[in-house]
Every structure is written in structure tokens, then in C-alpha cells.
Amino acid sequence: MDVGPLTSTISCKYHTLEGPCGPHPPSPYLFLSPFPLHMYSSSSSPHSSVPRAMASPTSLPSLCLSSLFLLLILQCVAGGASSSSSSSSPKATKIGQGYRLISVEETSDGAIVGHLQVKQKNKIYGPDIPLLQLYVKHETDNSLRVHITDAEKQRWEVPYNLLPREQPPALKQTIGRSRKNPIYASEYSGSELIFSYNTDPFSFAVKRKSNGQILFDTSCDESVPYSGLVFKDQYLEISTKLPKDASLYGLGENTQPHGIKLYPNDPYTLYTTDISAINLNADLYGSHPVYMDLRNVGGEPSAHAVLLLNSNGMDVFYRGTSLTYKVIGGVFDFYFFAGPTPLNVVDQYTSLIGRPAAMPYWAFGFHQCRWGYHNLSVVEDVVENYKKAQIPLDVIWNDDDHMDGHKDFTLNPTNYPRPKLLAFLDKIHSIGMKYIVIIDPGIGVNASYGVYQRGMANDVFIKYEGEPYLAQVWPGAVYFPDFLNPKTVSWWGDEIRRFHELVPVDGLWIDMNEASNFCSGKCKIPKGKICPSGTGPGWICCLDCKNITKTRWDDPPYKINASGIQAPIGYKTIATSATHYNGVLEYDAHSIYGFSQAVATHKGLQGLQGKRPFILSRSTYVGSGKYAAHWTGDNKGTWEDLKYSISTMLNFGIFGVPMVGSDICGFYPAPTEELCNRWIEVGAFYPFSRDHANYYSPRQELYQWESVAESARNALGMRYKLLPYLYTLNYEAHISGAPIARPLFFSFPSYTECYGLSTQFLLGSGLMISPVLEQGKTQVKALFPPGTWYSMFDPTQTIVSNGGTYVTLDAPLHVVNVHLYQNTILPMQQGGLLSKEARKTPFSLMVTFPAGVTEGNAKGNLYIDDDELPEMKLGNGYSTYVDFYATLKQGSVKIWSQVQESKFALDKGLIIGKVTVLGLDASGKPSAIEIDGKPVVGVSDVEVSTLEHKYLQEGQDDGMKKTTMVEVNGLNIPVGKNFVLNWKMGA
């Protein structure tokens, strides 16, 4: 059923809330929607806050009205009273006079430790912490850490066992000799970065050693709209000055309507929240307090990054010339990464937080999911229909339809009977297809449920006042596992093992792990009432609950802009005064809940059958990419959401989570046929490519429209040919953090025109996707950075961009423009309907030189392995790595390889069947073709063809000298052996 959205607006003092009031959910706070705070958050599954049992259309207005009153009360109580606390106005009250440095000394390992004393106490947001410890260390040649905490009491930090890193020195009980009123600044220099400080008031700056450029500067005076250093128990503030022309990226997860580049005065709030991705500029499922800063001074580009490793809720105010952090707990633990290239930055960042997880090969195939595959026969039909439509499909998913009463690790005996499910899995596994199901963290409170029984016996749940904290999600009343408890991690791994014995799934999808709760406060199971009833909407709270406001953790003095409306931070989640293992407060650990679940799930999957784990997680934190892939949550089937998906994907590459994608065609409501055509043309090039839809939306599998099926065959057909390249990028990500999908500035940092470009993207360093993102368009205006670009669908079509240019490309409905940059060698295979089959086909190499040059170079690489093995590495006998090189010199073309660990490729019998070279001078045809010094033409099946390039820019055919593409087919070169292929260009 599909009822169009009604729009309502409600005003409460400083807040205006508006949004759709219709049955296609998306958000646990009424945020953009007057549905019961959870309604519009849909997660992408039942595990979304999407309506399970929809109210009838006639009941919608009254439902909306009651919800609006609820929100009005909530806002006036929670938001109105403190509306000024989050103000970014330049007239905002400054807090205190900061701190002075009273002692400093060097440690034995070359760090510095100092002590800071508050200059003047005040009570705004609570009392100041009087004495702080400062610790500064150049931890590597290109990273600097600045750690500031209470000098006398241990404070909450992201657990060192969860995110391994160096520990700062223990707190000192005695403070060194006071240094009275020093008036000079001091410096502490490393290989790439310099830390300098002023003592009174204390401030610090981080400079680039090579050119003296100031990257971070916390000094302030009367003219700036922010305070100096503030450090209270529940309120920390610090700011940095920024040059006007700095381009900033990161600070997510949020949906950024202005594109990938941070936009001055947009709100950036970090606090993991289940509201849907349709909510713009709001804190979504993940928290990544890191930003990259790209500058171009005098034509010299340089990038660096700043991480504030803190898991507490925070607002970050970016004003264009400054950036201010306002954090409600924890410590200041800053890491500065010197770059200077964007790739260097992500390499340095992921070397600290953990390299991205190795993904199995099949994960780069196409995935199909839907919440609402009511029984197994529907799933079987979907798989069969993809095959009939000749659309590639590698993985079929179940949202919670397979479960018994929405309970984790169970099967519905009627709709998904185990014998029939096992027979289905045997069938798809035999051809190489995979099967993944969802699990949510909430464990149903049910005395007959084994998972619950074992959880209670092992005491694994988060507590409130000594008892397991009661919440409600899809099964009804639930308890939440405490993944900071080692016993919970062991119990969770055992439940995964038990479930895998029941159903041999190939991966797990962890959802609703912000954590999402349909209720708020302290709840109990109502007497004489079934919860959930099974007749009303499943996301409506049916427990008996009362608000918890008695502690400063539930009602902190500073209100972050949670959900974009200053919602209470315990609203529709775990009460922030609840406790984890060793007394850790949910207040502190909230944003790492999904991260801790991913770590536990990865550990549980690792032991199964010795295979590489695949995990998809909705909630993420710094370091999540080491364990899980991510999808961008509940999006909408609109042209705007299609466009937003590119920026979010590119951000997650910067965050160290390169395996990312959005629900293709939108999660809800119904996409149009045209939109779904265009979305698969983008989604076919997401690193993680999955179609997923809401229970209440019409079916949108790619075969539902013949036009979409045609676009899917084209776009996914190209993806499956590119699988060797995508998998090699996966290896590069795993060893260096390099994003799979990248903004153009990663490859063209000197070209400032692309700094804000959010409508095109690169796969790797030189494969550019330029999709249609607007309704009714059959052309796309694409930016081409300087150099030569070749169309992947017709390599004779060439664009030579002198200095960078926009080109209008034809893009009829079934066409997506994909171009390959010069100086590249791209390994491809022939594609297929399954990645397992596509892997067996002969390779081809596409070699690109700048059009018409007399001398040129190109290079590429290829990584192949047994992708089921847990580790992705060379040297184990089950992997091969090949570097490819090509030169054009003195009329001769030479292409050769250097193979490491040849055995795996040789054992698999993999061959190169075709080499295509683009951009050659058309003065003559190739002659004297040799492989390893032996002539091939006339003594083998080798065929040579040449085609002239066509130039797409108007008038360029006239000015360019003729160039050709040369294709050498019928080769039989073993991938696992070094080879040299060469020929002369002559008459």
C-alpha cells in the first residue's frame, strides 16, 4: 500500500519541524515526520523503524495529529528550554578564560607532558576541572597526538582493547615546578609536523614542517565567536582557526544536501541515531569525528586530517574560518595526519584505526534484498527471475522475514521450514551464490527462547539499577547485549555458531545497532497485555514506561543538536544512565555500540569453516571498517536521495569504510521506472551494490521493468567485467586504506575545480563514473580533469581535456558514462551472471596512453586469491600479485608483467586473452608482434585490429592528429608468468 505523504509543520519556540506524514516510514524521532518518533526512521529492514503493520489510510490524520502533540510537548520541554545552548551565533557567550600551562617536561620516549591550571572558574555547564594533563607525542613520522585529560581522575576514553593504540602516561599525583608567567612560545618538532604552544592562556598550534603552514590553531581573542579551551565533566570545548579557502570533508555520518564538501553553518552533530537518511544535516547511524582538510596554496595542494577520538555526543560548528567542537564528555584526544596527499592521509588514518576488512570476491557481485519476502518460495522466485532476465546476481538476502517472531538466530517453521531452506541453500551454494540474513542486537525477553536463556545465564545484558535494561524492538520486549563485556562476546560467538549449524549463512547483517529502541526511559512489561499485540504497528511502544531525568547523564547541562531537534539523548535508545561492563555509562559508550557489536560478530564469524567473514553494519564508529561493510540506511526513492548517495559513499571511503553503498532504487516508497533505471547505473558502481526495499513499497527487483532490466544488464555487465579491478582495489584498501570509490580530488588534487564535485566519482585512481542524476535528462554535463579519457563502453570515443573542461555527454536511458584515464592498465574479464563463473574467464588488459603522444608510460596491477581464506595477503601460497607496465617509445609498444607468488594463478590456469592499447599515433599499423621475443602473427590464432578514435568535443576532430586503438586478440598468456609483449608501429 502506498499513501502519499501529508506535510505538517509545527513550531515550538526556536524549532520548526516539518515533514511527510505518510505510511512510508523513516525516523525514530518525529523529526521530519509527525509519526510516532520511530516511524520515519526505517532502517532498511524491520530493523528500521519502519511500520510493520500499517494503519489504514483513513486513520492517518488522527495518528499524525496525536504524534504532533507528542512532539510539541517533547520539543517545548527538551529543546525550548535550552535552545540557546547549541547556538552557533557569533554573539554566543564565551565560557571562562581558559587554562595556563604551569609545568612541562620531556618523557624518556621523546613525548612531552605538561599540566594546565584553570584561570578562572565558572559554573556554565558545570564546574571546571581545575587541573589537566597534557600529553603530546609524534607517534609516527607523519602523525601527531595531542591528549588532554583530567590530571587527577581517570576519565572515559574509547576502550584501548576495542581500538588498540598507544596509552598515554599514567596520571601524576604531584605536579612539577611551576613556570611563572612565561611569555614565549615553544615548539616540539617531528619529521613532518611541529607542535607549538603558548602558555597563558594555553593554546596550541600544529604546523607543517615543510612550508610552515598552520594546520590547527586553538588560540583565540576577543574578535572570534568562540571560547578558548573549556574542560568540564560534561562539557568540553575547543576551536581552531581555518583559512577561508580550506576545503573540508568528513564529520559524519550525515546526509549532506550541499555535497561532499563541508558547508559553513550547516550543523554537524555526531551521535549514533536511528533516524532515516532522508533527514538532512542530522546525526545518523554512525559517528566519525574526523575531517580531511585540502588546501591549494600557490598551485601546491596539500591535505591533512584531524581526528578527535572521542565517543561522546558532540556538536561541531564549522563557520568557514573556524571550527569548534562542543563535546559532552570524555577527553580531548586529537590525532593529526600530515598527508600531504589525500591517499597519504587515509593511509596514515587507517594505520591508526585499523585497515579495512578483506572482503570476499563474491561480495563485489550484485546483491538483492527486500523486507517482505514472506516465505521461501518468494526468495526462490526472485533468484529464478534474475536468471531469466539475464541480470547478474551473487547474493540473496533475508530481512527478518525468515525469523520466528522477529527473534534473532531463529527460523520461521511455517514460512521458512529448515529442510526446504537447506535444500535451497544447497542449490544456490553449488553454483556459487551466497545467502545473508539480518540480526538485531535486541534479544527477545522470552523464557522459552534459548538465546535469551543462555544470555541470562551468562549475565550478558546492559543494566539499569542492577537489572537488565528493558527496551522494545521488533520482537517486543528485549534486552540489549553488552558487547564491552568479554562474556558477552563469547556468548554472542556461540550463538552465531549455533545459528550457523542451523542455517549455513554466508554473512551477517547487523542492524538497529545505534542502538534503536521503540520506547524511552525506564520500562516494564505491562500486565494483562500482549506486547507487541500483533495487530497494531510494531514500532509503537507498548511497554509501560516513565521518563528518566533524575541524573545528569540523562539530562546533561549542554544539549547537543540530537536528531536535528535537540532531542533528549536517551530518547528512543538505551537510557544514558544505564551501565555496561565495569560500570561504564551508556552516556559515554553510546556511539560505539554498533562498533563493539561488529567486533564481536567478526570474532564469531572468523571461527566458522575457516572462511573470510562478511558483515554489513548500519551503525559505525572510528575503526568499524576493520570489521564491517556499511550501507547508508533508510533512503528514499527520490532523485535527491540518488544524488546524496554519492557524497555519503565518498565520505565513508575517507572514514576507512570503503565497502559502502546505498539501497539501489531507494528503500521506500515506490521509485519511478526512470529513477530506478538511473539508480542502477550509479549503484552498479557502488563498492557495495545492493537493491533493497521496504515492506510497504511495491516490488522493485531490477527485472520488474524491462527498461530497468536493460539498464541493469548494461551497467552490471560492465561491473562484472571490472570485478578483477574492484577486487584489486579491495586488496589495496586492506593494505593501505585507499578508498575504492573516491572523490576526483584524490587523483587530481591540483585541479581545484573538482574540490566540491559530488555528482561524479572515481573507482580507484582513474575510472570515472559520470551518471545522470536528474529526471528527464538524456545528457550529462561532466567535468573532465586534464588529460585523455576513453569511454569504457566504446573505447574509440575519446575526450582530450586540456587544462580540464566540462563536456556534455549523451546519456540515453540505458547508458551510463564510464571513462578510463590515461597512463592506466586496467585488468578485466569477460563478465557473467555470477562472480564465480566470471572469475574463470580469460583476462583482457586495457592500456591507455595520452592521445597521440610519441612517448608514454602506463601501469596497473592485479591481485587474485582464494577469497574464502580469512586473511588477504601474499605469501600463503593461495594468492598472486601482478604488476603490469607499458611504454610507448620510438614507435614501439612494449607491455610486460612482473609476477609475485605465481603458483596460485598458474594452478588456476588463468590466462590473458586480449590486449587493447588506446591513444596510438595512426601513422601505421602494428607489425612484428612478439611475445617473450618470439613472433606470434602467422604462427598462432592471434588477430590484430585497429580502429580510429573519435573525439567527442566539438571541433576537436579537426585539430587533433589521428589516433587509433590497437587490439591484439587470441592471446594465451599465463597470468602467473612474467611476459613481454611488444610490437612496432609502422607502415
PDB file of C-alpha atoms in Angstrom, residues 757-911:
ATOM      1  CA  LEU A 757      32.383  17.849  -7.158  1.00  0.00           C
ATOM      2  CA  SER A 758      29.783  15.454  -5.751  1.00  0.00           C
ATOM      3  CA  THR A 759      27.993  14.246  -8.889  1.00  0.00           C
ATOM      4  CA  GLN A 760      30.857  12.156 -10.318  1.00  0.00           C
ATOM      5  CA  PHE A 761      33.317   9.789  -8.671  1.00  0.00           C
ATOM      6  CA  LEU A 762      36.290   7.563  -9.321  1.00  0.00           C
ATOM      7  CA  LEU A 763      36.768   3.872  -8.760  1.00  0.00           C
ATOM      8  CA  GLY A 764      40.432   3.590  -7.894  1.00  0.00           C
ATOM      9  CA  SER A 765      42.679   6.241  -9.380  1.00  0.00           C
ATOM     10  CA  GLY A 766      41.399   6.540 -12.914  1.00  0.00           C
ATOM     11  CA  LEU A 767      37.969   5.009 -13.672  1.00  0.00           C
ATOM     12  CA  MET A 768      35.409   7.827 -13.655  1.00  0.00           C
ATOM     13  CA  ILE A 769      31.630   7.438 -13.370  1.00  0.00           C
ATOM     14  CA  SER A 770      29.527  10.367 -14.644  1.00  0.00           C
ATOM     15  CA  PRO A 771      25.884   9.394 -14.089  1.00  0.00           C
ATOM     16  CA  VAL A 772      22.579  11.089 -14.898  1.00  0.00           C
ATOM     17  CA  LEU A 773      21.105  12.314 -11.612  1.00  0.00           C
ATOM     18  CA  GLU A 774      18.146  14.388 -12.831  1.00  0.00           C
ATOM     19  CA  GLN A 775      14.725  13.425 -14.069  1.00  0.00           C
ATOM     20  CA  GLY A 776      14.085  13.593 -17.793  1.00  0.00           C
ATOM     21  CA  LYS A 777      17.706  14.187 -18.772  1.00  0.00           C
ATOM     22  CA  THR A 778      19.338  12.283 -21.644  1.00  0.00           C
ATOM     23  CA  GLN A 779      22.621  14.138 -21.438  1.00  0.00           C
ATOM     24  CA  VAL A 780      25.032  14.777 -18.598  1.00  0.00           C
ATOM     25  CA  LYS A 781      27.451  17.658 -18.187  1.00  0.00           C
ATOM     26  CA  ALA A 782      30.585  16.004 -16.850  1.00  0.00           C
ATOM     27  CA  LEU A 783      33.828  17.511 -15.609  1.00  0.00           C
ATOM     28  CA  PHE A 784      36.969  16.024 -17.158  1.00  0.00           C
ATOM     29  CA  PRO A 785      40.210  16.809 -15.319  1.00  0.00           C
ATOM     30  CA  PRO A 786      43.265  17.484 -17.542  1.00  0.00           C
ATOM     31  CA  GLY A 787      44.369  14.564 -19.726  1.00  0.00           C
ATOM     32  CA  THR A 788      42.931  11.958 -22.089  1.00  0.00           C
ATOM     33  CA  TRP A 789      39.852   9.917 -21.181  1.00  0.00           C
ATOM     34  CA  TYR A 790      38.458   6.867 -23.014  1.00  0.00           C
ATOM     35  CA  SER A 791      34.883   5.563 -22.878  1.00  0.00           C
ATOM     36  CA  MET A 792      34.660   2.085 -21.368  1.00  0.00           C
ATOM     37  CA  PHE A 793      31.590   1.155 -23.416  1.00  0.00           C
ATOM     38  CA  ASP A 794      33.175   2.333 -26.671  1.00  0.00           C
ATOM     39  CA  PRO A 795      36.941   2.811 -26.250  1.00  0.00           C
ATOM     40  CA  THR A 796      37.217   4.592 -29.596  1.00  0.00           C
ATOM     41  CA  GLN A 797      35.320   7.527 -28.062  1.00  0.00           C
ATOM     42  CA  THR A 798      37.947   9.869 -26.663  1.00  0.00           C
ATOM     43  CA  ILE A 799      37.980  13.098 -24.697  1.00  0.00           C
ATOM     44  CA  VAL A 800      41.147  15.171 -24.508  1.00  0.00           C
ATOM     45  CA  SER A 801      40.823  17.709 -21.718  1.00  0.00           C
ATOM     46  CA  ASN A 802      43.438  20.429 -21.963  1.00  0.00           C
ATOM     47  CA  GLY A 803      43.606  22.016 -18.541  1.00  0.00           C
ATOM     48  CA  GLY A 804      40.263  20.491 -17.505  1.00  0.00           C
ATOM     49  CA  THR A 805      36.864  21.032 -19.090  1.00  0.00           C
ATOM     50  CA  TYR A 806      33.158  20.282 -18.874  1.00  0.00           C
ATOM     51  CA  VAL A 807      31.812  18.088 -21.675  1.00  0.00           C
ATOM     52  CA  THR A 808      28.145  17.375 -22.413  1.00  0.00           C
ATOM     53  CA  LEU A 809      27.813  13.620 -22.928  1.00  0.00           C
ATOM     54  CA  ASP A 810      24.939  11.743 -24.477  1.00  0.00           C
ATOM     55  CA  ALA A 811      23.218   9.541 -21.920  1.00  0.00           C
ATOM     56  CA  PRO A 812      20.018   7.972 -23.199  1.00  0.00           C
ATOM     57  CA  LEU A 813      18.033   5.964 -20.665  1.00  0.00           C
ATOM     58  CA  HIS A 814      20.127   2.776 -20.729  1.00  0.00           C
ATOM     59  CA  VAL A 815      23.525   4.469 -20.881  1.00  0.00           C
ATOM     60  CA  VAL A 816      25.900   5.411 -18.094  1.00  0.00           C
ATOM     61  CA  ASN A 817      29.147   7.164 -18.946  1.00  0.00           C
ATOM     62  CA  VAL A 818      32.268   5.494 -17.598  1.00  0.00           C
ATOM     63  CA  HIS A 819      35.717   6.720 -18.672  1.00  0.00           C
ATOM     64  CA  LEU A 820      39.250   5.456 -18.155  1.00  0.00           C
ATOM     65  CA  TYR A 821      42.138   7.865 -17.640  1.00  0.00           C
ATOM     66  CA  GLN A 822      45.437   7.890 -19.496  1.00  0.00           C
ATOM     67  CA  ASN A 823      48.557   6.048 -18.255  1.00  0.00           C
ATOM     68  CA  THR A 824      46.464   3.179 -16.888  1.00  0.00           C
ATOM     69  CA  ILE A 825      46.490  -0.587 -17.410  1.00  0.00           C
ATOM     70  CA  LEU A 826      43.100  -1.970 -16.442  1.00  0.00           C
ATOM     71  CA  PRO A 827      42.721  -5.751 -15.947  1.00  0.00           C
ATOM     72  CA  MET A 828      39.257  -7.074 -16.859  1.00  0.00           C
ATOM     73  CA  GLN A 829      37.499 -10.367 -17.508  1.00  0.00           C
ATOM     74  CA  GLN A 830      34.530 -11.272 -19.679  1.00  0.00           C
ATOM     75  CA  GLY A 831      31.854 -10.962 -17.027  1.00  0.00           C
ATOM     76  CA  GLY A 832      28.912 -13.292 -16.461  1.00  0.00           C
ATOM     77  CA  LEU A 833      25.850 -13.769 -14.277  1.00  0.00           C
ATOM     78  CA  LEU A 834      27.851 -14.958 -11.252  1.00  0.00           C
ATOM     79  CA  SER A 835      31.187 -13.767  -9.943  1.00  0.00           C
ATOM     80  CA  LYS A 836      32.304 -17.397  -9.517  1.00  0.00           C
ATOM     81  CA  GLU A 837      31.837 -18.012 -13.248  1.00  0.00           C
ATOM     82  CA  ALA A 838      33.161 -14.593 -14.285  1.00  0.00           C
ATOM     83  CA  ARG A 839      36.405 -15.344 -12.392  1.00  0.00           C
ATOM     84  CA  LYS A 840      37.176 -18.248 -14.701  1.00  0.00           C
ATOM     85  CA  THR A 841      37.016 -16.305 -17.979  1.00  0.00           C
ATOM     86  CA  PRO A 842      40.117 -15.032 -19.835  1.00  0.00           C
ATOM     87  CA  PHE A 843      41.576 -11.685 -18.823  1.00  0.00           C
ATOM     88  CA  SER A 844      41.973  -8.673 -21.041  1.00  0.00           C
ATOM     89  CA  LEU A 845      44.209  -5.668 -20.454  1.00  0.00           C
ATOM     90  CA  MET A 846      43.172  -2.171 -21.467  1.00  0.00           C
ATOM     91  CA  VAL A 847      46.256   0.065 -21.829  1.00  0.00           C
ATOM     92  CA  THR A 848      45.775   3.842 -22.131  1.00  0.00           C
ATOM     93  CA  PHE A 849      48.322   6.390 -23.351  1.00  0.00           C
ATOM     94  CA  PRO A 850      47.663  10.124 -23.717  1.00  0.00           C
ATOM     95  CA  ALA A 851      46.191  10.554 -27.179  1.00  0.00           C
ATOM     96  CA  GLY A 852      48.794  10.884 -29.925  1.00  0.00           C
ATOM     97  CA  VAL A 853      51.931  11.101 -27.768  1.00  0.00           C
ATOM     98  CA  THR A 854      55.179   9.750 -29.160  1.00  0.00           C
ATOM     99  CA  GLU A 855      56.377   8.634 -25.732  1.00  0.00           C
ATOM    100  CA  GLY A 856      54.287   7.408 -22.835  1.00  0.00           C
ATOM    101  CA  ASN A 857      54.015   5.107 -19.841  1.00  0.00           C
ATOM    102  CA  ALA A 858      51.169   3.181 -18.260  1.00  0.00           C
ATOM    103  CA  LYS A 859      50.822   0.837 -15.321  1.00  0.00           C
ATOM    104  CA  GLY A 860      48.292  -1.243 -13.424  1.00  0.00           C
ATOM    105  CA  ASN A 861      48.088  -4.209 -11.108  1.00  0.00           C
ATOM    106  CA  LEU A 862      46.079  -7.294 -10.308  1.00  0.00           C
ATOM    107  CA  TYR A 863      45.540  -9.218  -7.075  1.00  0.00           C
ATOM    108  CA  ILE A 864      43.872 -12.643  -7.120  1.00  0.00           C
ATOM    109  CA  ASP A 865      43.474 -15.155  -4.333  1.00  0.00           C
ATOM    110  CA  ASP A 866      41.349 -17.823  -2.726  1.00  0.00           C
ATOM    111  CA  ASP A 867      38.827 -15.348  -1.379  1.00  0.00           C
ATOM    112  CA  GLU A 868      37.381 -17.773   1.166  1.00  0.00           C
ATOM    113  CA  LEU A 869      40.558 -17.687   3.268  1.00  0.00           C
ATOM    114  CA  PRO A 870      40.284 -15.452   6.338  1.00  0.00           C
ATOM    115  CA  GLU A 871      43.403 -13.452   5.532  1.00  0.00           C
ATOM    116  CA  MET A 872      44.060 -11.438   2.417  1.00  0.00           C
ATOM    117  CA  LYS A 873      47.791 -11.444   1.952  1.00  0.00           C
ATOM    118  CA  LEU A 874      50.685 -12.562  -0.216  1.00  0.00           C
ATOM    119  CA  GLY A 875      52.987 -15.386   0.773  1.00  0.00           C
ATOM    120  CA  ASN A 876      50.451 -18.016   1.814  1.00  0.00           C
ATOM    121  CA  GLY A 877      50.532 -19.969  -1.454  1.00  0.00           C
ATOM    122  CA  TYR A 878      46.931 -19.019  -2.253  1.00  0.00           C
ATOM    123  CA  SER A 879      47.378 -15.611  -3.859  1.00  0.00           C
ATOM    124  CA  THR A 880      49.136 -13.959  -6.795  1.00  0.00           C
ATOM    125  CA  TYR A 881      50.003 -10.313  -7.394  1.00  0.00           C
ATOM    126  CA  VAL A 882      50.911  -8.921 -10.809  1.00  0.00           C
ATOM    127  CA  ASP A 883      52.301  -5.502 -11.748  1.00  0.00           C
ATOM    128  CA  PHE A 884      51.688  -4.534 -15.368  1.00  0.00           C
ATOM    129  CA  TYR A 885      53.762  -1.932 -17.219  1.00  0.00           C
ATOM    130  CA  ALA A 886      53.643  -0.438 -20.689  1.00  0.00           C
ATOM    131  CA  THR A 887      55.786   2.024 -22.608  1.00  0.00           C
ATOM    132  CA  LEU A 888      55.462   3.761 -25.935  1.00  0.00           C
ATOM    133  CA  LYS A 889      58.838   4.823 -27.227  1.00  0.00           C
ATOM    134  CA  GLN A 890      60.420   5.419 -30.643  1.00  0.00           C
ATOM    135  CA  GLY A 891      57.438   3.894 -32.445  1.00  0.00           C
ATOM    136  CA  SER A 892      57.438   0.716 -30.346  1.00  0.00           C
ATOM    137  CA  VAL A 893      54.849  -0.511 -27.856  1.00  0.00           C
ATOM    138  CA  LYS A 894      56.033  -2.719 -25.015  1.00  0.00           C
ATOM    139  CA  ILE A 895      53.783  -4.318 -22.382  1.00  0.00           C
ATOM    140  CA  TRP A 896      55.151  -6.560 -19.659  1.00  0.00           C
ATOM    141  CA  SER A 897      54.378  -8.037 -16.259  1.00  0.00           C
ATOM    142  CA  GLN A 898      56.161  -8.766 -13.003  1.00  0.00           C
ATOM    143  CA  VAL A 899      54.533 -11.562 -11.025  1.00  0.00           C
ATOM    144  CA  GLN A 900      54.779 -12.188  -7.285  1.00  0.00           C
ATOM    145  CA  GLU A 901      53.686 -15.565  -5.896  1.00  0.00           C
ATOM    146  CA  SER A 902      52.884 -17.114  -9.275  1.00  0.00           C
ATOM    147  CA  LYS A 903      51.682 -20.520  -8.046  1.00  0.00           C
ATOM    148  CA  PHE A 904      48.011 -19.656  -7.361  1.00  0.00           C
ATOM    149  CA  ALA A 905      47.387 -18.089 -10.799  1.00  0.00           C
ATOM    150  CA  LEU A 906      49.226 -20.908 -12.566  1.00  0.00           C
ATOM    151  CA  ASP A 907      47.285 -23.576 -10.676  1.00  0.00           C
ATOM    152  CA  LYS A 908      44.023 -21.885 -11.680  1.00  0.00           C
ATOM    153  CA  GLY A 909      45.110 -21.807 -15.334  1.00  0.00           C
ATOM    154  CA  LEU A 910      44.263 -18.096 -15.678  1.00  0.00           C
ATOM    155  CA  ILE A 911      45.250 -16.507 -18.999  1.00  0.00           C
TER     156      ILE A 911
END
